[in-house]
Amino acid sequence: MLPDKSEFLRQRTHKVKQVGEAQIQLVEDFFDTWETVAAYGIAAPQIGSPMRSFIWKGQEMEEPEVIFNPKIIRWRGELKDYDGCLSVPGFYCPTRRAEMIEITGLDAQGKSIRRKYEGFDARILQHEIDHLEGVLFIDRVDDVHEGYTLKEGPPNEEGEPTVVEAEVPPELASFIERFRRPIPGHALVW
C-alpha cells in the first residue's frame, strides 16, 4: 500500500534512449507481473523500475502491450468516471480525464508509434502516464467521499459470497487525504 512505496511512486521516471537489454528485461518483468494481477495497466514504478514505461491492455486488444516513453501530444474534452489502482488497493473514485488523447512513444521493439485513443482506453493510458510523472489517481479526485470501497455482501442464490460497494470509511478517507497531492481536473502535468 501507499506508505511503503509512496516515495518511489512519487518520483518521475527516466526516458528510455533505446530498447536494449535492461528494457527487454523490464518487458519480461511486466508480462510476469501481468499474469499475477487483475489490472488494465501496470506502470514501471509499480514494479520498482524508474524507466518511463508501462504495460496495458485496451478494450479491443487481445494481448497487453508495452509502451516506452509515452507522451500525450494532443487531447480533447473531459470525462469524469471511476478510477482505481493497484497502488491504492480497494478504493475507487471518480476522476476527470481527457476524453480523447493522441500519444507518441516506442513499442517493446523500439519502433516509434503515434496513436489516438478515446473513452476508457484514453482513461487507462492517462492513468499509466500519470504514474510515470509521480502522480496517483487520488491526486485527481475532487472529493474522497464520492468514492467507494468493496465489502462482502450477502450470499447469492448458490450460497457463494458476493461483493458490494460500501461508503469510504473515515479512517481510509483520512489516510488518502494525507497522501494526496491534489491536481485540478485533467490538468496537464504530462
mmCIF file with all atom_site columns, N, CA, C and O in Angstrom, residues 30 71 102 104 151 161-162 165:
data_model
loop_
_atom_site.group_PDB
_atom_site.id
_atom_site.type_symbol
_atom_site.label_atom_id
_atom_site.label_alt_id
_atom_site.label_comp_id
_atom_site.label_asym_id
_atom_site.label_entity_id
_atom_site.label_seq_id
_atom_site.pdbx_PDB_ins_code
_atom_site.Cartn_x
_atom_site.Cartn_y
_atom_site.Cartn_z
_atom_site.occupancy
_atom_site.B_iso_or_equiv
_atom_site.pdbx_formal_charge
_atom_site.auth_seq_id
_atom_site.auth_comp_id
_atom_site.auth_asym_id
_atom_site.auth_atom_id
_atom_site.pdbx_PDB_model_num
ATOM 1  N N  . PHE A 1 30  ? 7.245   -7.041  -16.800 1.00 0.00 ? 30  PHE A N  1
ATOM 2  C CA . PHE A 1 30  ? 5.863   -6.593  -16.973 1.00 0.00 ? 30  PHE A CA 1
ATOM 3  C C  . PHE A 1 30  ? 4.939   -7.784  -17.236 1.00 0.00 ? 30  PHE A C  1
ATOM 4  O O  . PHE A 1 30  ? 3.897   -7.924  -16.612 1.00 0.00 ? 30  PHE A O  1
ATOM 5  N N  . LYS A 1 71  ? 4.058   9.892   -24.584 1.00 0.00 ? 71  LYS A N  1
ATOM 6  C CA . LYS A 1 71  ? 3.880   11.332  -24.429 1.00 0.00 ? 71  LYS A CA 1
ATOM 7  C C  . LYS A 1 71  ? 2.549   11.712  -25.056 1.00 0.00 ? 71  LYS A C  1
ATOM 8  O O  . LYS A 1 71  ? 2.266   11.346  -26.201 1.00 0.00 ? 71  LYS A O  1
ATOM 9  N N  . GLU A 1 102 ? -3.976  11.749  -28.003 1.00 0.00 ? 102 GLU A N  1
ATOM 10 C CA . GLU A 1 102 ? -3.084  11.218  -29.023 1.00 0.00 ? 102 GLU A CA 1
ATOM 11 C C  . GLU A 1 102 ? -1.708  11.119  -28.371 1.00 0.00 ? 102 GLU A C  1
ATOM 12 O O  . GLU A 1 102 ? -1.264  12.065  -27.717 1.00 0.00 ? 102 GLU A O  1
ATOM 13 N N  . THR A 1 104 ? 2.523   9.615   -28.526 1.00 0.00 ? 104 THR A N  1
ATOM 14 C CA . THR A 1 104 ? 3.677   9.080   -29.246 1.00 0.00 ? 104 THR A CA 1
ATOM 15 C C  . THR A 1 104 ? 4.467   8.257   -28.250 1.00 0.00 ? 104 THR A C  1
ATOM 16 O O  . THR A 1 104 ? 4.283   8.365   -27.032 1.00 0.00 ? 104 THR A O  1
ATOM 17 N N  . LYS A 1 151 ? -16.953 -4.454  -0.037  1.00 0.00 ? 151 LYS A N  1
ATOM 18 C CA . LYS A 1 151 ? -17.071 -5.298  1.148   1.00 0.00 ? 151 LYS A CA 1
ATOM 19 C C  . LYS A 1 151 ? -17.870 -6.543  0.775   1.00 0.00 ? 151 LYS A C  1
ATOM 20 O O  . LYS A 1 151 ? -18.543 -6.575  -0.268  1.00 0.00 ? 151 LYS A O  1
ATOM 21 N N  . PRO A 1 161 ? -20.334 -16.156 -1.635  1.00 0.00 ? 161 PRO A N  1
ATOM 22 C CA . PRO A 1 161 ? -20.245 -14.760 -1.189  1.00 0.00 ? 161 PRO A CA 1
ATOM 23 C C  . PRO A 1 161 ? -20.278 -13.797 -2.373  1.00 0.00 ? 161 PRO A C  1
ATOM 24 O O  . PRO A 1 161 ? -19.881 -14.135 -3.480  1.00 0.00 ? 161 PRO A O  1
ATOM 25 N N  . THR A 1 162 ? -20.777 -12.609 -2.131  1.00 0.00 ? 162 THR A N  1
ATOM 26 C CA . THR A 1 162 ? -20.812 -11.561 -3.153  1.00 0.00 ? 162 THR A CA 1
ATOM 27 C C  . THR A 1 162 ? -20.020 -10.361 -2.631  1.00 0.00 ? 162 THR A C  1
ATOM 28 O O  . THR A 1 162 ? -19.673 -10.292 -1.456  1.00 0.00 ? 162 THR A O  1
ATOM 29 N N  . GLU A 1 165 ? -20.553 -2.505  -3.134  1.00 0.00 ? 165 GLU A N  1
ATOM 30 C CA . GLU A 1 165 ? -19.922 -1.212  -2.866  1.00 0.00 ? 165 GLU A CA 1
ATOM 31 C C  . GLU A 1 165 ? -20.295 -0.752  -1.464  1.00 0.00 ? 165 GLU A C  1
ATOM 32 O O  . GLU A 1 165 ? -21.405 -1.000  -0.995  1.00 0.00 ? 165 GLU A O  1
#
